[in-house]
Amino acid sequence: MLLVNIRRIFRQGFINFWRSGTVSLSSVVALTITLFVIGGIVLSRAFLLASLEEVKQRVDVSVAFEKAVEEEKVKEVKVALEQLPEVETVTYSSPAAEEADFRERNKDNAILLESLVETGNPFGARLNISAIDPTHYESIVKFLQSQDEAAAANTGKKIIYDISFKREIIDKLNYLIEAAGRLGMALIIVLVSTSVLVTFTTISLAIYISREEISVMRLVGAENAYIRGPFMVEGMIAGVFSAVLALALLYPAAVWVRRVTASIYTGVDLLSYLTSHFGQILLLLVGTGLVLGAAASFWAVRRHLKI
Amino acid sequence: MIYFDKVSKVYPDNFLALDGVSFAIEQGEFVSIVGHSGAGKTTLLKMILAEERPTAGAVFFHSTNVHDLTNGRLPELRRRIGSVFQDYRLLPTKTTYENIAFAMEVAGRTDAEIAADVPYVLELVGLSTKSDNFPDEMSGGERQRLAIARAIVNQPDLLMADEPTGNLDPLNTMEIVHIFRKINDLGTTVIFTTHNKGVIDQLGKRVITLEGGRVSRDDAKGRYVI
């Protein structure tokens, strides 16, 4: 009889969901907003962590040479760097490649690109150095500074225009993520609890409409579980629909974020992260939708079962 | 079968709905309960279903004090009682067939029993052609017949009807009364509350008269006298 009852509860849940029309739709809309917020937060967090990891794997030290420095000299420094035990790799980027990179990053800034035409290529060559251990960057920088001073002593001209410490960027990024995490946690709690509350209220209202029906079910001798079951199934169906909708909404949102951040961010993009983790995100949203839909219905029906 | 032992009910607004009511109803009886509006008829029926708790006294169904039953045991009691209400209290999102099938499902009946009994009971109340209709697509008389079909499908020990003819025209009223008599003839105890003098006088069965929450008359073959 238990299996028969479970089958009947599921069948009734599906029929009720279909027949309730706009009431079901309102539950789906409320749940979709909640799941979109949850999905967005989870995605952003995972994306930030992945980005940080990627930045960490990038060059630790980046050296921009003066424009006048010849390629042979830069390559000489490159060879010297490669002989240092703390250096893992050194990559050379020509002035032309630097200009192309600058143009790509600023493709939306017409004035800047126009001034580039007037001045010609202002960039010198660049060496990107990856250390075996990020803590070694200081000795690498000292080595570069000594090379610069030696060149200045010999020729009267410095060869290095700028040394960027990517380590600083990583530290800054770490700090920013940590600070955003602390500040964001409060925001996340507010956002998630507000949307969960909206879901619970919407589903409660949907069930409030059925309160007479619930009392009639009690009066004809239905047990609480048999009354509650179809409502919980309805909530779970709404949860599954909402998870799919929320995921469908996350895609255009990710495309938009990628477009907006494309010029400042060239690493992992949100869209490819979403695509590569599709299964896990879908599972998370469907799971959350099922639990939220069922829990909200369980809680809402409970209030009307006192007859 | 049913025993009211000095039952009183005072609502939160201090309205005295029942005042020391005592009577007994035997298995197979057909009892009409009459009285003005507010005399306590509906409260009395709600007491049997344990929908209301008495302020004092006790209500027994087959020697069980219904108000001693836990929330979990109440469905068992209610499945033994068929109820018909003046406002029908049907399930609006279910079809005629599903309304009756639901009552059978909660009683633990099999799919085969449901498939066999629902058409039979629909035939009995003259609603065979309405099995796929929803309650709001039916007339008042049809809805009341559906409520009766739902109440009798599990062959309850007791059939209670609270003003079942209150919203019906004379022709539908006579049909409904006829159905109740038929059910009573088959051995089911019937309790029936009404305002309708004609119905009571025509039945010629036991009549309990309530006035101001008290039993003022209890006649074995009574008439409507208020």
Short mmCIF file of C-alpha atoms in Angstrom, two decimals, chain B residues 28-197:
data_model
loop_
_atom_site.label_atom_id
_atom_site.label_comp_id
_atom_site.label_asym_id
_atom_site.label_seq_id
_atom_site.Cartn_x
_atom_site.Cartn_y
_atom_site.Cartn_z
CA GLY B 28 -29.62 2.29 11.82
CA GLU B 29 -31.65 5.27 13.06
CA PHE B 30 -32.63 8.23 10.86
CA VAL B 31 -32.51 11.32 13.08
CA SER B 32 -33.37 14.85 12.02
CA ILE B 33 -32.03 17.73 14.08
CA VAL B 34 -34.03 20.90 13.73
CA GLY B 35 -33.80 24.38 15.16
CA HIS B 36 -33.44 28.04 14.28
CA SER B 37 -30.17 29.43 12.92
CA GLY B 38 -27.67 29.55 15.77
CA ALA B 39 -29.51 26.86 17.73
CA GLY B 40 -26.33 24.71 17.71
CA LYS B 41 -27.13 22.17 14.94
CA THR B 42 -23.88 22.62 13.01
CA THR B 43 -21.79 22.74 16.20
CA LEU B 44 -23.36 19.45 17.22
CA LEU B 45 -22.30 17.74 13.97
CA LYS B 46 -18.82 19.27 14.16
CA MET B 47 -18.47 17.70 17.62
CA ILE B 48 -19.02 14.21 16.18
CA LEU B 49 -16.27 14.79 13.57
CA ALA B 50 -14.00 16.26 16.30
CA GLU B 51 -13.81 19.41 14.21
CA GLU B 52 -14.80 21.31 17.36
CA ARG B 53 -13.94 20.47 20.99
CA PRO B 54 -16.61 20.71 23.68
CA THR B 55 -16.12 23.16 26.54
CA ALA B 56 -17.66 20.55 28.85
CA GLY B 57 -19.04 17.01 28.49
CA ALA B 58 -18.07 14.24 26.09
CA VAL B 59 -19.08 12.83 22.69
CA PHE B 60 -18.85 9.07 22.15
CA PHE B 61 -18.79 7.22 18.82
CA HIS B 62 -18.96 3.44 19.27
CA SER B 63 -17.96 4.02 22.95
CA THR B 64 -14.85 6.01 22.00
CA ASN B 65 -14.62 9.57 23.27
CA VAL B 66 -13.82 11.24 19.94
CA HIS B 67 -12.03 14.12 21.61
CA ASP B 68 -9.59 11.75 23.30
CA LEU B 69 -8.31 10.69 19.86
CA THR B 70 -4.90 12.02 18.85
CA ASN B 71 -4.49 14.01 15.63
CA GLY B 72 -3.02 10.88 14.04
CA ARG B 73 -6.05 8.71 14.96
CA LEU B 74 -8.69 11.20 13.75
CA PRO B 75 -8.56 10.15 10.05
CA GLU B 76 -9.58 6.63 11.12
CA LEU B 77 -12.72 8.00 12.83
CA ARG B 78 -13.59 10.31 9.95
CA ARG B 79 -13.39 7.49 7.39
CA ARG B 80 -16.20 5.77 9.29
CA ILE B 81 -18.39 8.87 8.99
CA GLY B 82 -19.69 10.23 5.70
CA SER B 83 -20.26 13.99 5.83
CA VAL B 84 -22.40 16.20 3.61
CA PHE B 85 -22.27 19.94 4.09
CA GLN B 86 -24.62 22.74 3.05
CA ASP B 87 -21.77 24.42 1.14
CA TYR B 88 -20.81 21.02 -0.37
CA ARG B 89 -17.09 21.31 0.56
CA LEU B 90 -15.94 19.51 -2.53
CA LEU B 91 -12.35 19.54 -3.81
CA PRO B 92 -12.53 22.25 -6.50
CA THR B 93 -9.39 21.17 -8.39
CA LYS B 94 -10.61 17.59 -8.78
CA THR B 95 -13.22 16.23 -11.18
CA THR B 96 -16.37 14.48 -10.01
CA TYR B 97 -14.67 11.12 -10.45
CA GLU B 98 -11.52 12.28 -8.63
CA ASN B 99 -13.50 13.75 -5.70
CA ILE B 100 -15.04 10.36 -5.01
CA ALA B 101 -11.84 8.45 -5.80
CA PHE B 102 -9.95 10.64 -3.31
CA ALA B 103 -12.24 9.55 -0.45
CA MET B 104 -11.58 5.92 -1.44
CA GLU B 105 -7.82 6.44 -1.78
CA VAL B 106 -7.53 7.87 1.74
CA ALA B 107 -9.46 4.86 3.02
CA GLY B 108 -6.77 2.61 1.52
CA ARG B 109 -8.91 1.13 -1.25
CA THR B 110 -7.19 -0.45 -4.26
CA ASP B 111 -7.23 0.96 -7.81
CA ALA B 112 -9.47 -1.92 -8.90
CA GLU B 113 -12.01 -1.16 -6.17
CA ILE B 114 -11.97 2.52 -7.09
CA ALA B 115 -12.48 1.73 -10.78
CA ALA B 116 -15.46 -0.48 -9.90
CA ASP B 117 -17.15 1.55 -7.14
CA VAL B 118 -16.90 5.15 -8.40
CA PRO B 119 -19.03 4.57 -11.55
CA TYR B 120 -21.50 2.59 -9.42
CA VAL B 121 -21.97 5.35 -6.85
CA LEU B 122 -22.14 8.01 -9.60
CA GLU B 123 -24.95 5.98 -11.16
CA LEU B 124 -26.68 5.82 -7.79
CA VAL B 125 -26.78 9.62 -7.43
CA GLY B 126 -27.49 10.21 -11.12
CA LEU B 127 -24.16 11.79 -12.06
CA SER B 128 -22.79 9.21 -14.52
CA THR B 129 -22.54 11.77 -17.31
CA LYS B 130 -20.70 14.28 -15.13
CA SER B 131 -17.70 12.20 -14.09
CA ASP B 132 -15.16 14.46 -15.88
CA ASN B 133 -16.73 17.74 -14.78
CA PHE B 134 -15.23 19.96 -12.10
CA PRO B 135 -17.53 21.10 -9.24
CA ASP B 136 -17.76 24.66 -10.56
CA GLU B 137 -19.19 23.30 -13.81
CA MET B 138 -22.15 21.74 -11.99
CA SER B 139 -25.44 23.00 -10.52
CA GLY B 140 -26.12 23.18 -6.77
CA GLY B 141 -28.21 19.99 -6.85
CA GLU B 142 -25.50 18.13 -8.76
CA ARG B 143 -22.81 19.28 -6.36
CA GLN B 144 -24.88 18.14 -3.41
CA ARG B 145 -25.40 14.73 -5.04
CA LEU B 146 -21.66 14.54 -5.62
CA ALA B 147 -21.06 15.34 -1.93
CA ILE B 148 -23.47 12.52 -1.01
CA ALA B 149 -21.73 10.12 -3.41
CA ARG B 150 -18.39 10.94 -1.78
CA ALA B 151 -19.91 10.50 1.69
CA ILE B 152 -21.39 7.06 1.02
CA VAL B 153 -18.77 5.48 -1.26
CA ASN B 154 -16.83 3.96 1.66
CA GLN B 155 -20.04 2.56 3.18
CA PRO B 156 -19.67 4.51 6.42
CA ASP B 157 -21.29 3.55 9.73
CA LEU B 158 -22.81 7.01 9.93
CA LEU B 159 -23.93 9.55 7.34
CA MET B 160 -24.18 13.13 8.60
CA ALA B 161 -25.70 15.90 6.54
CA ASP B 162 -25.69 19.54 7.61
CA GLU B 163 -28.58 21.35 5.90
CA PRO B 164 -28.02 19.39 2.69
CA THR B 165 -31.14 20.85 1.08
CA GLY B 166 -30.54 24.44 2.21
CA ASN B 167 -29.47 25.69 -1.24
CA LEU B 168 -31.72 23.48 -3.34
CA ASP B 169 -35.06 23.91 -5.11
CA PRO B 170 -38.03 21.69 -4.03
CA LEU B 171 -37.42 19.10 -6.77
CA ASN B 172 -33.73 18.67 -5.93
CA THR B 173 -34.63 18.66 -2.21
CA MET B 174 -37.00 15.72 -2.71
CA GLU B 175 -34.35 13.84 -4.72
CA ILE B 176 -31.75 14.32 -2.00
CA VAL B 177 -34.14 13.24 0.76
CA HIS B 178 -35.01 10.18 -1.31
CA ILE B 179 -31.34 9.25 -1.58
CA PHE B 180 -30.89 9.61 2.22
CA ARG B 181 -33.90 7.37 2.88
CA LYS B 182 -32.50 4.75 0.50
CA ILE B 183 -29.13 4.83 2.26
CA ASN B 184 -30.85 4.51 5.64
CA ASP B 185 -32.92 1.59 4.38
CA LEU B 186 -29.63 -0.18 3.58
CA GLY B 187 -28.68 0.07 7.29
CA THR B 188 -26.58 3.25 7.52
CA THR B 189 -27.33 5.57 10.42
CA VAL B 190 -28.29 9.03 9.17
CA ILE B 191 -28.19 12.35 11.02
CA PHE B 192 -29.75 15.19 9.12
CA THR B 193 -30.07 18.85 10.12
CA THR B 194 -32.56 21.07 8.34
CA HIS B 195 -34.81 24.12 8.43
CA ASN B 196 -37.22 22.54 5.98
CA LYS B 197 -40.55 21.81 7.70
#
